Structures are given as C-alpha cells and as structure tokens.
Amino acid sequence: MAEKPNNIDTSKARVLVVGDVMLDRYWFGEVSRISPEAPVPVVLVGGEEDRLGGAANVAWNCKELGARTRLLSVVGQDEAGDKLAELLRIDFEKPPSTEVLAAKLEEFRRALSECDVVILSDYGKGGLEHIEDMIRAARKARKRVLVDPKGDDYARYKGSSIITPNTAELREVVGRWKDEKDLVRRAQALRAQLGLEALLLTRGADGMTLFQGRRSLWVKAEKREVSDVTGAGDTVIATLAVMLGARAGLEAAVRLANRAAGIVVGKLGTAAATRRELFGKS
C-alpha cells in the first residue's frame, strides 16, 4: 500500500548536501528609460536582497521541509562568504577557508555516518572536482546518492543512485530526440550506462519523467501561475532527497518533488517550499 504524503515524517530524514554554494544578490528598482548607449533599461535601484544560491539553496530547501541538514562546501574569505555564513545557520562549522573541497574527502567520509541521503549539487564551479571518490565512498557506506548534474561529462556520475537533469542538460548529453519514444530510448540507455537506480528528467511546464528499470513514469506539472523558475531544480532534488530519507517510496517522492517545484515557481527568485505548503500542515 502506498504511503499517504501527510504521514511522511520529514524530521526523520538526515541529508548531507555537498557542492558549489553561491550568494544570489537581487536589486529591485524602477525602469524610467532606455539607455542611449545600448538597448537596455536604466534601473533606479531602490533595494537589495541577498539569498542563498547553488548548493546552499538546496540545503535551505531540505531544512525548510523539516530534514536534519548538513552542508559541506567551501566559501571565500570575502564579503560574500561572510554573508553566506550569516544566512546559512545550518552546520557552518568553520570560518571560510581557501582549502579546496577536493581536499576534504576525509570530512565527507566522516559525515556519511550521520546521514541517510547525499545530494551532490554540481554547478560546474570546481567544488566537486573529486565527485567520483565521493560517490564511491557514499555507495560503500550504503547511502543513496542524488546528483544535480552539469556539463556533458556524465561519466563522472557513474554509480550514483539518481540524477536529475533538466531537458536542456539531458539534450546536451544524449542529443536531440525526435519524439517521446526516442527520448525514452536515449534516457534509459544513459541510465543503464551509468548504473543508476533512476533518472528523473525535469521538464518545466511539461512536468517530470522518471526513468527506472524498464519503465517510465510521467508526472504532469501542477498548474500554477509562474513567477520565476530560478532554483526550481534545487527544490526538486532537495524534496526528493528528504522524502527518500524519510522512507517514502521513489514514485511518491517524485510526485511530492513535482508539487514542491510548482510551489517555488510561484515565488520570486531562489526560494523554498515549506513543509506546511507541501503538506498543508506544520
């Protein structure tokens, strides 16, 4: 019998997020005219807001869903690094360091014993240079490994449990498909080649498709007014990890991730779906 979403206790999930953290800075203002030097608007900035981006946004989403969340990354010794430390509030255990993440494998291995699921959030900024070693260590520790991929070299993700590319990212790797049948063939071939449990394709307004074994599941996008799709992929992988960490089935986790994505695209900028918004209760 499938579990009821409202009965999933996300407080039991322990998630380790590793990857490239960023500081997203937003400027708000009024556009009064077009620049005479170029066809761009001239903005009178009236306000500024900093938000967590990249892997930090993934960790924030996990935390907002109620999971016990740990973030492992490296930030610079600068104003942006200080701001990230101020915003995070989740296991920011050391001051910013110039030490690269690739040299922190031992810390990563130690952290594995305190998590159920690992998220590797790859934004192509160099923080996951030794991702192959991390995947091997996590799988040896019998942890599920979810990867948000980047670039065209997916061989580095071999052995992970689930990857969550969007349409453009998958097309860069498997080529342009002719139709849905061709997409299934290409996606399943990639899944088998990498030895994945599943491949979750996020398709924007077309929802999501989960490829596993010899079957695929299409989940229709929930109809909502779209404000901003920034960071929706972060919400998807975070929700998926939290639900799996809370012992939900994969298909149930995918449907909840789809619901969470629908919530955050209705918000401006990088955002998180809360447990109350997702389940309708605290």
XYZ file of N, CA and C in Angstrom:
846
model
N 0.848 -1.196 0.000
C 0.000 0.000 0.000
C 0.885 1.247 0.000
N 0.577 2.214 -0.876
C 1.374 3.442 -0.960
C 1.143 4.309 0.258
N 2.237 4.961 0.714
C 2.106 5.783 1.908
C 1.358 7.063 1.587
N 0.626 7.586 2.575
C -0.062 8.847 2.390
C 0.938 9.970 2.627
N 1.025 10.965 1.706
C 2.014 12.031 1.816
C 2.022 12.713 3.177
N 0.857 12.960 3.745
C 0.801 13.681 5.022
C 1.344 12.866 6.190
N 1.531 11.558 5.975
C 2.052 10.708 7.034
C 3.574 10.582 6.998
N 4.214 11.237 6.029
C 5.670 11.178 5.916
C 6.288 12.111 6.947
N 7.101 11.542 7.826
C 7.749 12.333 8.882
C 9.114 12.799 8.399
N 9.170 14.009 7.863
C 10.413 14.520 7.288
C 11.470 14.820 8.350
N 11.070 14.920 9.614
C 12.050 15.189 10.671
C 13.003 14.015 10.865
N 12.633 12.862 10.331
C 13.493 11.682 10.453
C 14.572 11.638 9.380
N 14.425 12.476 8.355
C 15.387 12.481 7.249
C 16.659 13.221 7.635
N 17.799 12.615 7.301
C 19.096 13.242 7.533
C 19.793 13.373 6.177
N 19.995 14.610 5.746
C 20.513 14.863 4.398
C 21.847 15.596 4.452
N 22.818 15.078 3.704
C 24.114 15.734 3.549
C 24.166 16.350 2.157
N 24.343 17.659 2.092
C 24.423 18.378 0.821
C 25.870 18.805 0.594
N 26.404 18.476 -0.577
C 27.783 18.833 -0.924
C 27.777 19.495 -2.294
N 28.534 20.578 -2.434
C 28.611 21.199 -3.750
C 28.982 22.663 -3.720
N 28.683 23.324 -4.824
C 29.051 24.724 -5.023
C 27.999 25.645 -4.422
N 28.380 26.397 -3.390
C 27.449 27.369 -2.808
C 27.632 28.717 -3.485
N 26.550 29.467 -3.538
C 26.579 30.780 -4.172
C 25.765 31.769 -3.352
N 26.047 33.035 -3.577
C 25.238 34.093 -2.997
C 24.498 34.774 -4.130
N 23.177 34.674 -4.131
C 22.356 35.339 -5.140
C 21.976 36.719 -4.628
N 22.290 37.734 -5.403
C 22.012 39.113 -4.987
C 21.011 39.731 -5.960
N 19.924 40.228 -5.407
C 18.857 40.810 -6.219
C 18.784 42.315 -5.967
N 18.636 43.061 -7.067
C 18.406 44.502 -6.970
C 17.001 44.805 -7.471
N 16.281 45.603 -6.725
C 14.916 45.971 -7.086
C 14.850 47.473 -7.352
N 14.113 47.841 -8.372
C 14.005 49.262 -8.677
C 13.030 49.540 -9.802
N 13.013 50.782 -10.250
C 12.102 51.215 -11.302
C 12.870 51.498 -12.592
N 12.258 51.136 -13.714
C 12.834 51.422 -15.020
C 12.194 52.692 -15.556
N 13.024 53.715 -15.766
C 12.486 55.005 -16.204
C 12.741 55.294 -17.669
N 13.813 54.675 -18.235
C 14.137 54.958 -19.632
C 15.064 53.877 -20.180
N 15.317 53.962 -21.492
C 16.244 53.066 -22.160
C 17.572 53.789 -22.345
N 18.668 53.085 -22.101
C 19.987 53.696 -22.222
C 20.255 54.167 -23.647
N 20.827 55.371 -23.818
C 21.159 55.860 -25.165
C 22.352 55.122 -25.767
N 23.178 54.467 -24.941
C 24.361 53.766 -25.438
C 24.065 52.346 -25.907
N 23.000 51.744 -25.371
C 22.651 50.357 -25.721
C 21.171 50.131 -25.433
N 20.562 49.157 -26.130
C 19.116 48.900 -25.924
C 18.846 48.136 -24.636
N 19.210 48.748 -23.511
C 18.974 48.138 -22.208
C 18.301 49.151 -21.303
N 17.472 48.689 -20.378
C 16.789 49.610 -19.482
C 17.722 50.196 -18.432
N 17.476 51.436 -18.058
C 18.192 52.079 -16.967
C 17.338 51.939 -15.711
N 17.905 51.292 -14.673
C 17.148 50.990 -13.473
C 17.591 51.868 -12.319
N 16.621 52.482 -11.673
C 16.881 53.228 -10.453
C 16.705 52.255 -9.297
N 17.836 51.778 -8.750
C 17.803 50.737 -7.723
C 17.294 51.305 -6.408
N 16.260 50.665 -5.869
C 15.685 51.133 -4.621
C 15.859 50.172 -3.467
N 16.325 48.947 -3.782
C 16.508 47.964 -2.718
C 17.377 46.811 -3.159
N 17.917 46.097 -2.199
C 18.809 44.967 -2.473
C 18.493 43.836 -1.507
N 18.576 42.598 -2.008
C 18.310 41.446 -1.154
C 19.265 40.313 -1.497
N 19.854 39.683 -0.483
C 20.740 38.540 -0.664
C 20.012 37.256 -0.313
N 20.229 36.223 -1.151
C 19.619 34.922 -0.879
C 20.625 33.819 -1.135
N 20.379 32.674 -0.533
C 21.240 31.515 -0.730
C 21.051 30.965 -2.134
N 22.149 30.606 -2.773
C 22.096 30.050 -4.115
C 22.920 28.779 -4.226
N 22.755 28.055 -5.336
C 23.506 26.834 -5.556
C 23.211 25.785 -4.503
N 24.262 25.097 -4.044
C 24.100 24.044 -3.045
C 23.516 24.580 -1.746
N 23.768 25.859 -1.455
C 23.204 26.459 -0.241
C 21.687 26.532 -0.330
N 21.167 26.796 -1.531
C 19.718 26.821 -1.729
C 19.129 25.422 -1.582
N 19.871 24.416 -2.047
C 19.431 23.032 -1.884
C 19.312 22.696 -0.393
N 20.344 23.056 0.374
C 20.333 22.783 1.813
C 19.198 23.525 2.507
N 18.962 24.762 2.111
C 17.869 25.561 2.679
C 16.528 24.881 2.424
N 16.348 24.373 1.200
C 15.101 23.674 0.872
C 14.924 22.429 1.738
N 16.001 21.682 1.955
C 15.923 20.499 2.821
C 15.515 20.895 4.232
N 16.132 21.951 4.728
C 15.856 22.412 6.088
C 14.402 22.881 6.226
N 13.903 23.614 5.234
C 12.530 24.119 5.286
C 11.501 22.992 5.252
N 11.886 21.848 4.718
C 10.993 20.687 4.700
C 11.065 19.885 5.990
N 11.935 20.302 6.902
C 11.993 19.662 8.215
C 13.104 18.659 8.396
N 13.952 18.467 7.379
C 15.021 17.472 7.492
C 16.195 18.005 8.306
N 16.903 17.093 8.945
C 18.162 17.443 9.599
C 19.211 17.546 8.505
N 19.712 18.740 8.304
C 20.502 19.034 7.109
C 21.916 19.475 7.452
N 22.887 18.936 6.715
C 24.272 19.367 6.859
C 24.794 19.774 5.488
N 25.515 20.876 5.433
C 26.077 21.376 4.180
C 27.589 21.366 4.263
N 28.228 20.739 3.278
C 29.682 20.695 3.203
C 30.125 21.399 1.935
N 30.874 22.498 2.092
C 31.327 23.245 0.941
C 32.482 24.143 1.334
N 32.900 24.985 0.427
C 33.972 25.947 0.671
C 33.520 27.300 0.179
N 33.754 28.348 0.973
C 33.456 29.708 0.536
C 34.701 30.566 0.718
N 34.721 31.703 0.047
C 35.881 32.579 0.102
C 35.922 33.434 1.355
N 37.084 33.990 1.640
C 37.249 34.903 2.763
C 36.993 36.326 2.264
N 35.725 36.589 2.012
C 35.354 37.893 1.465
C 33.963 38.269 1.952
N 33.451 39.386 1.453
C 32.138 39.870 1.901
C 31.025 38.881 1.584
N 31.095 38.262 0.387
C 30.069 37.290 0.012
C 30.119 36.064 0.923
N 31.330 35.629 1.279
C 31.471 34.494 2.186
C 30.904 34.798 3.553
N 31.154 36.009 4.046
C 30.607 36.413 5.341
C 29.081 36.431 5.312
N 28.520 36.898 4.193
C 27.063 36.967 4.074
C 26.455 35.571 4.037
N 27.123 34.645 3.349
C 26.644 33.265 3.310
C 26.628 32.652 4.709
N 27.688 32.917 5.465
C 27.750 32.396 6.832
C 26.613 32.948 7.675
N 26.263 34.188 7.436
C 25.175 34.834 8.179
C 23.821 34.236 7.808
N 23.643 33.895 6.521
C 22.352 33.406 6.038
C 22.136 31.914 6.296
N 23.218 31.114 6.327
C 23.059 29.650 6.339
C 22.424 29.094 7.595
N 23.086 29.228 8.732
C 22.574 28.734 10.002
C 22.381 27.220 10.022
N 23.101 26.463 9.189
C 22.997 25.005 9.231
C 24.395 24.389 9.135
N 24.944 24.059 10.276
C 26.235 23.379 10.335
C 27.341 24.105 9.587
N 27.386 25.424 9.702
C 28.506 26.172 9.146
C 29.583 26.150 10.220
N 30.351 25.053 10.240
C 31.183 24.738 11.385
C 32.532 25.449 11.414
N 33.020 25.907 10.280
C 34.338 26.513 10.222
C 34.265 27.843 9.487
N 35.187 28.763 9.782
C 35.225 30.014 9.042
C 35.618 29.758 7.599
N 35.307 30.686 6.678
C 35.667 30.490 5.274
C 37.152 30.166 5.126
N 37.446 29.248 4.222
C 38.814 28.792 4.029
C 39.132 28.717 2.549
N 40.413 28.869 2.208
C 40.845 28.732 0.822
C 41.085 27.280 0.445
N 40.938 26.385 1.432
C 41.126 24.956 1.171
C 40.061 24.460 0.205
N 40.461 23.763 -0.839
C 39.505 23.276 -1.834
C 38.735 22.088 -1.305
N 37.514 21.920 -1.809
C 36.653 20.834 -1.339
C 37.250 19.461 -1.629
N 38.039 19.376 -2.707
C 38.639 18.087 -3.068
C 39.559 17.557 -1.973
N 40.081 18.433 -1.128
C 40.990 18.016 -0.055
C 40.237 17.659 1.218
N 38.906 17.676 1.184
C 38.110 17.439 2.389
C 37.373 16.098 2.333
N 37.949 15.158 1.612
C 37.284 13.859 1.481
C 37.125 13.150 2.816
N 38.089 13.300 3.693
C 38.002 12.643 4.990
C 36.843 13.192 5.802
N 36.631 14.506 5.735
C 35.484 15.119 6.420
C 34.177 14.620 5.819
N 34.168 14.463 4.496
C 32.993 13.934 3.812
C 32.695 12.517 4.289
N 33.712 11.685 4.366
C 33.514 10.295 4.798
C 32.976 10.226 6.223
N 33.492 11.097 7.085
C 33.009 11.109 8.470
C 31.537 11.516 8.539
N 31.154 12.433 7.674
C 29.778 12.934 7.674
C 28.780 11.882 7.196
N 29.244 10.899 6.436
C 28.348 9.887 5.883
C 27.615 9.087 6.953
N 28.270 8.874 8.078
C 27.644 8.075 9.129
C 26.464 8.787 9.772
N 26.359 10.091 9.531
C 25.303 10.882 10.161
C 24.224 11.311 9.168
N 24.146 10.633 8.018
C 23.114 10.998 7.036
C 22.478 9.749 6.445
N 21.328 9.945 5.821
C 20.632 8.869 5.112
C 20.794 9.004 3.606
N 20.828 10.246 3.148
C 20.882 10.548 1.724
C 21.919 11.635 1.479
N 22.646 11.507 0.361
C 23.633 12.515 -0.030
C 23.162 13.210 -1.304
N 23.230 14.540 -1.301
C 22.980 15.315 -2.508
C 24.289 15.937 -2.955
N 24.670 15.703 -4.215
C 25.836 16.341 -4.799
C 25.319 17.371 -5.805
N 25.424 18.637 -5.430
C 24.860 19.729 -6.226
C 25.965 20.346 -7.071
N 26.021 19.946 -8.335
C 27.110 20.337 -9.225
C 26.708 21.549 -10.063
N 27.349 22.671 -9.803
C 27.127 23.879 -10.600
C 28.329 24.194 -11.490
N 29.240 23.228 -11.612
C 30.376 23.386 -12.503
C 31.382 24.434 -12.076
N 31.461 24.718 -10.779
C 32.371 25.747 -10.283
C 33.643 25.162 -9.660
N 33.811 23.846 -9.731
C 35.030 23.220 -9.242
C 34.944 22.612 -7.865
N 33.848 22.825 -7.160
C 33.729 22.313 -5.801
C 33.579 20.810 -5.718
N 33.226 20.169 -6.837
C 33.053 18.714 -6.852
C 34.054 18.056 -7.791
N 35.268 18.542 -7.732
C 36.322 18.013 -8.603
C 36.541 16.521 -8.378
N 36.392 16.052 -7.146
C 36.582 14.636 -6.822
C 35.252 13.941 -6.566
N 34.286 14.220 -7.384
C 32.947 13.680 -7.178
C 32.918 12.160 -7.293
N 33.787 11.592 -8.145
C 33.813 10.134 -8.291
C 34.170 9.463 -6.962
N 35.147 10.027 -6.255
C 35.539 9.465 -4.957
C 34.408 9.584 -3.942
N 33.674 10.696 -3.998
C 32.562 10.904 -3.078
C 31.443 9.899 -3.336
N 31.159 9.660 -4.602
C 30.109 8.699 -4.944
C 30.496 7.304 -4.472
N 31.737 6.912 -4.722
C 32.192 5.579 -4.292
C 32.114 5.434 -2.770
N 32.567 6.470 -2.058
C 32.549 6.405 -0.590
C 31.126 6.318 -0.057
N 30.231 7.105 -0.636
C 28.839 7.115 -0.179
C 28.140 5.793 -0.478
N 28.380 5.245 -1.648
C 27.743 3.974 -2.006
C 28.301 2.829 -1.162
N 29.608 2.908 -0.846
C 30.202 1.898 0.027
C 29.572 1.949 1.411
N 29.184 3.157 1.826
C 28.511 3.340 3.118
C 27.017 3.063 3.028
N 26.568 2.590 1.867
C 25.166 2.237 1.607
C 24.222 3.442 1.731
N 24.671 4.578 1.220
C 23.843 5.785 1.198
C 23.357 6.044 -0.227
N 22.128 6.472 -0.353
C 21.624 6.885 -1.652
C 22.302 8.197 -2.042
N 22.712 8.299 -3.296
C 23.395 9.499 -3.782
C 22.591 10.118 -4.916
N 22.132 11.345 -4.702
C 21.385 12.083 -5.720
C 22.281 13.173 -6.287
N 22.311 13.299 -7.617
C 23.185 14.273 -8.267
C 22.375 15.198 -9.159
N 22.589 16.498 -8.971
C 22.082 17.506 -9.909
C 23.234 17.787 -10.859
N 23.182 17.272 -12.107
C 24.346 17.272 -12.990
C 24.566 18.582 -13.735
N 25.772 18.693 -14.276
C 26.135 19.861 -15.072
C 27.135 19.425 -16.144
N 27.100 20.074 -17.309
C 28.050 19.774 -18.373
C 27.672 18.551 -19.186
N 28.613 18.096 -20.015
C 28.319 16.973 -20.910
C 29.078 15.701 -20.550
N 29.788 15.707 -19.420
C 30.528 14.523 -18.991
C 29.816 13.850 -17.824
N 28.847 13.004 -18.151
C 28.089 12.335 -17.101
C 28.784 11.078 -16.601
N 29.913 10.709 -17.213
C 30.644 9.535 -16.757
C 31.105 9.721 -15.316
N 31.324 10.965 -14.920
C 31.781 11.240 -13.562
C 30.693 10.942 -12.515
N 29.445 10.782 -12.956
C 28.348 10.482 -12.039
C 28.035 8.989 -11.962
N 28.855 8.180 -12.616
C 28.605 6.740 -12.659
C 28.571 6.151 -11.250
N 27.588 5.309 -11.003
C 27.457 4.666 -9.713
C 26.575 5.400 -8.730
N 26.157 6.617 -9.065
C 25.235 7.333 -8.187
C 23.852 6.693 -8.281
N 22.956 7.079 -7.406
C 21.631 6.453 -7.372
C 20.674 7.087 -8.373
N 20.568 8.409 -8.319
C 19.609 9.140 -9.146
C 20.244 10.447 -9.611
N 20.063 10.791 -10.875
C 20.463 12.114 -11.356
C 19.211 12.849 -11.815
N 19.252 14.188 -11.741
C 18.040 14.982 -12.010
C 18.295 16.090 -13.036
N 18.638 15.739 -14.274
C 18.869 16.787 -15.284
C 17.565 17.429 -15.744
N 17.667 18.663 -16.239
C 16.518 19.251 -16.922
C 16.622 18.915 -18.403
N 15.664 19.353 -19.184
C 15.613 18.980 -20.601
C 16.851 19.421 -21.359
N 17.274 20.672 -21.158
C 18.446 21.190 -21.869
C 19.709 20.440 -21.478
N 19.833 20.115 -20.188
C 21.019 19.400 -19.706
C 21.086 17.989 -20.268
N 19.953 17.297 -20.324
C 19.941 15.939 -20.864
C 20.227 15.947 -22.354
N 19.674 16.921 -23.066
C 19.880 17.019 -24.511
C 21.359 17.217 -24.841
N 22.060 17.932 -23.969
C 23.491 18.171 -24.182
C 24.286 16.878 -24.133
N 23.757 15.893 -23.428
C 24.468 14.625 -23.248
C 24.020 13.558 -24.241
N 22.722 13.409 -24.453
C 22.217 12.308 -25.292
C 21.811 12.757 -26.686
N 21.852 14.055 -26.949
C 21.441 14.553 -28.253
C 19.958 14.888 -28.309
N 19.544 15.453 -29.421
C 18.139 15.862 -29.591
C 17.280 14.670 -29.987
N 16.203 14.429 -29.246
C 15.331 13.300 -29.544
C 14.207 13.712 -30.494
N 13.732 12.732 -31.275
C 12.708 13.002 -32.290
C 11.314 13.043 -31.696
N 11.066 12.173 -30.746
C 9.744 12.060 -30.146
C 9.889 11.420 -28.762
N 8.765 11.178 -28.120
C 8.788 10.640 -26.765
C 9.417 9.240 -26.717
N 9.142 8.434 -27.720
C 9.707 7.087 -27.762
C 11.223 7.146 -27.858
N 11.724 8.075 -28.652
C 13.166 8.241 -28.807
C 13.795 8.761 -27.509
N 13.074 9.645 -26.821
C 13.551 10.150 -25.528
C 13.699 9.004 -24.528
N 12.691 8.155 -24.460
C 12.731 7.018 -23.534
C 13.937 6.141 -23.833
N 14.164 5.866 -25.115
C 15.291 5.011 -25.505
C 16.628 5.628 -25.079
N 16.795 6.919 -25.341
C 18.059 7.588 -25.016
C 18.268 7.711 -23.502
N 17.205 8.077 -22.786
C 17.313 8.246 -21.340
C 17.603 6.918 -20.643
N 16.926 5.871 -21.088
C 17.142 4.561 -20.473
C 18.535 4.016 -20.787
N 19.035 4.326 -21.967
C 20.387 3.892 -22.320
C 21.413 4.584 -21.427
N 21.207 5.864 -21.176
C 22.113 6.613 -20.298
C 22.025 6.086 -18.869
N 20.804 5.827 -18.412
C 20.611 5.303 -17.062
C 21.351 3.980 -16.881
N 21.230 3.097 -17.873
C 21.898 1.802 -17.797
C 23.417 1.958 -17.873
N 23.872 2.848 -18.736
C 25.310 3.078 -18.908
C 25.964 3.556 -17.613
N 25.246 4.392 -16.855
C 25.791 4.950 -15.623
C 25.491 4.078 -14.400
N 24.679 3.034 -14.588
C 24.354 2.149 -13.479
C 23.470 2.808 -12.442
N 22.548 3.644 -12.894
C 21.683 4.393 -11.994
C 20.457 3.597 -11.577
N 19.982 3.876 -10.384
C 18.682 3.365 -9.953
C 17.579 4.015 -10.781
N 17.727 5.315 -11.018
C 16.723 6.054 -11.786
C 17.308 7.345 -12.331
N 16.649 7.866 -13.350
C 16.959 9.183 -13.906
C 15.663 9.980 -13.881
N 15.685 11.139 -13.227
C 14.500 11.980 -13.155
C 14.715 13.199 -14.037
N 13.945 13.289 -15.111
C 14.039 14.409 -16.049
C 13.018 15.477 -15.684
N 13.491 16.673 -15.358
C 12.582 17.779 -15.063
C 12.323 18.534 -16.354
N 11.033 18.782 -16.665
C 10.651 19.269 -17.993
C 9.842 20.560 -17.953
N 9.999 21.333 -16.891
C 9.313 22.616 -16.811
C 7.808 22.461 -16.830
N 7.173 23.147 -17.775
C 5.715 23.119 -17.882
C 5.178 21.740 -18.243
N 6.068 20.860 -18.722
C 5.650 19.501 -19.085
C 5.827 18.512 -17.942
N 6.133 19.009 -16.759
C 6.222 18.139 -15.599
C 7.546 17.419 -15.480
N 7.509 16.136 -15.119
C 8.706 15.331 -14.916
C 8.485 13.930 -15.468
N 9.598 13.305 -15.851
C 9.529 11.900 -16.238
C 10.587 11.135 -15.469
N 10.167 10.065 -14.808
C 11.066 9.211 -14.046
C 11.355 7.959 -14.865
N 12.632 7.717 -15.124
C 13.052 6.530 -15.856
C 13.730 5.574 -14.876
N 13.193 4.381 -14.730
C 13.789 3.376 -13.857
C 13.511 1.993 -14.411
N 14.480 1.102 -14.290
C 14.292 -0.243 -14.818
C 13.873 -0.185 -16.276
N 12.816 -0.894 -16.584
C 12.321 -0.879 -17.967
C 11.052 -0.060 -18.109
N 10.793 0.794 -17.137
C 9.562 1.578 -17.194
C 9.846 3.048 -16.958
N 8.889 3.847 -17.352
C 8.991 5.286 -17.128
C 7.658 5.797 -16.589
N 7.728 6.859 -15.794
C 6.539 7.451 -15.190
C 6.537 8.940 -15.496
N 5.477 9.408 -16.135
C 5.348 10.841 -16.409
C 4.429 11.459 -15.367
N 4.903 12.529 -14.735
C 4.107 13.255 -13.747
C 3.800 14.632 -14.314
N 2.538 14.913 -14.473
C 2.102 16.169 -15.055
C 2.375 17.343 -14.118
N 2.839 18.463 -14.670
C 3.103 19.649 -13.858
C 1.808 20.172 -13.267
N 1.870 20.644 -12.026
C 0.693 21.232 -11.408
C 0.509 22.650 -11.925
N -0.712 22.980 -12.315
C -0.979 24.284 -12.910
C -0.935 25.389 -11.859
N 0.025 26.281 -12.018
C 0.173 27.420 -11.111
C 0.648 28.619 -11.924
N 0.428 29.800 -11.385
C 0.945 30.997 -12.027
C 2.450 31.058 -11.783
N 3.226 31.117 -12.879
C 4.681 31.093 -12.774
C 5.226 32.501 -12.624
N 5.999 32.703 -11.549
C 6.641 33.994 -11.308
C 8.107 33.947 -11.696
N 8.804 32.855 -11.320
C 10.244 32.751 -11.554
C 10.647 31.292 -11.386
N 11.357 30.738 -12.381
C 11.759 29.330 -12.305
C 13.147 29.165 -11.692
N 13.771 30.267 -11.271
C 15.108 30.205 -10.677
C 15.128 29.275 -9.463
N 16.051 28.325 -9.461
C 16.216 27.438 -8.314
C 15.210 26.319 -8.201
N 14.330 26.159 -9.189
C 13.325 25.094 -9.106
C 13.981 23.716 -9.079
N 15.089 23.566 -9.815
C 15.807 22.299 -9.804
C 16.374 21.966 -8.432
N 16.789 23.006 -7.702
C 17.275 22.804 -6.331
C 16.169 22.257 -5.451
N 14.978 22.802 -5.617
C 13.835 22.347 -4.822
C 13.481 20.908 -5.145
N 13.561 20.550 -6.416
C 13.229 19.184 -6.830
C 14.147 18.171 -6.165
N 15.459 18.376 -6.274
C 16.383 17.382 -5.731
C 16.345 17.379 -4.204
N 16.128 18.544 -3.602
C 16.030 18.610 -2.140
C 14.813 17.842 -1.642
N 13.670 18.067 -2.269
C 12.445 17.381 -1.860
C 12.561 15.882 -2.060
N 13.120 15.495 -3.196
C 13.317 14.073 -3.481
C 14.170 13.420 -2.398
N 15.266 14.083 -2.030
C 16.174 13.530 -1.021
C 15.509 13.438 0.349
N 14.807 14.481 0.735
C 14.155 14.497 2.047
C 13.111 13.387 2.136
N 12.312 13.233 1.103
C 11.271 12.207 1.135
C 11.860 10.799 1.146
N 12.922 10.592 0.386
C 13.576 9.281 0.404
C 14.229 9.033 1.757
N 14.807 10.077 2.340
C 15.402 9.960 3.668
C 14.371 9.665 4.739
N 13.137 10.102 4.473
C 12.034 9.841 5.417
C 11.322 8.528 5.107
N 11.939 7.739 4.224
C 11.462 6.383 3.874
C 10.227 6.376 2.976
N 10.022 7.422 2.218
C 8.948 7.402 1.223
C 9.403 6.580 0.026
N 8.454 6.029 -0.713
C 8.781 5.327 -1.944
C 9.230 6.308 -3.013
N 9.957 5.822 -4.010
C 10.510 6.713 -5.030
C 9.426 7.450 -5.807
N 8.387 6.757 -6.221
C 7.342 7.418 -7.006
C 6.604 8.466 -6.179
N 6.358 8.182 -4.916
C 5.718 9.161 -4.035
C 6.627 10.375 -3.860
N 7.931 10.127 -3.720
C 8.896 11.213 -3.562
C 8.926 12.100 -4.797
N 8.838 11.485 -5.976
C 8.838 12.243 -7.232
C 7.595 13.126 -7.335
N 6.452 12.582 -6.968
C 5.218 13.372 -7.038
C 5.263 14.557 -6.075
N 5.854 14.367 -4.912
C 5.982 15.461 -3.955
C 6.997 16.494 -4.443
N 8.072 16.029 -5.089
C 9.051 16.952 -5.660
C 8.419 17.801 -6.756
N 7.533 17.182 -7.528
C 6.815 17.902 -8.574
C 5.899 18.967 -7.965
N 5.246 18.608 -6.870
C 4.374 19.563 -6.179
C 5.187 20.727 -5.608
N 6.338 20.412 -5.020
C 7.191 21.446 -4.433
C 7.706 22.403 -5.504
N 8.064 21.867 -6.667
C 8.523 22.717 -7.765
C 7.431 23.680 -8.191
N 6.200 23.198 -8.214
C 5.075 24.061 -8.561
C 4.884 25.191 -7.569
N 5.248 24.940 -6.325
C 5.122 25.968 -5.288
C 6.180 27.055 -5.471
N 7.442 26.649 -5.690
C 8.523 27.643 -5.723
C 8.530 28.489 -6.997
N 8.012 27.966 -8.107
C 7.997 28.792 -9.322
C 6.990 29.934 -9.206
N 6.151 29.873 -8.193
C 5.225 30.971 -7.937
C 5.827 32.052 -7.057
N 7.102 31.860 -6.674
C 7.791 32.837 -5.833
C 8.886 33.522 -6.631
N 9.316 34.677 -6.190
C 10.348 35.436 -6.892
C 11.735 35.006 -6.439
N 12.609 34.690 -7.418
C 13.994 34.344 -7.112
C 14.132 32.965 -6.505
N 15.344 32.671 -6.006
C 15.554 31.385 -5.346
C 14.673 31.319 -4.105
N 13.982 30.207 -3.938
C 13.004 30.091 -2.858
C 12.909 28.641 -2.410
N 12.178 28.416 -1.334
C 11.989 27.068 -0.801
C 10.511 26.810 -0.577
N 10.142 25.539 -0.713
C 8.786 25.114 -0.358
C 8.843 24.604 1.076
N 7.982 25.095 1.919
C 7.971 24.666 3.318
C 7.127 23.401 3.483
N 7.310 22.745 4.609
C 6.505 21.562 4.901
C 5.026 21.908 4.963
N 4.704 23.062 5.516
C 3.300 23.486 5.600
C 2.710 23.669 4.204
N 3.466 24.289 3.297
C 2.977 24.499 1.942
C 2.811 23.176 1.198
N 3.722 22.249 1.441
C 3.688 20.975 0.717
C 2.604 20.030 1.220
N 2.445 19.972 2.549
C 1.508 19.027 3.134
C 0.241 19.685 3.688
N 0.242 21.022 3.782
C -0.914 21.695 4.312
C -0.984 21.679 5.815
N 0.158 21.359 6.470
C 0.199 21.373 7.933
C 1.630 21.577 8.373
N 1.851 21.896 9.637
C 3.197 22.115 10.160
C 3.903 20.799 10.422
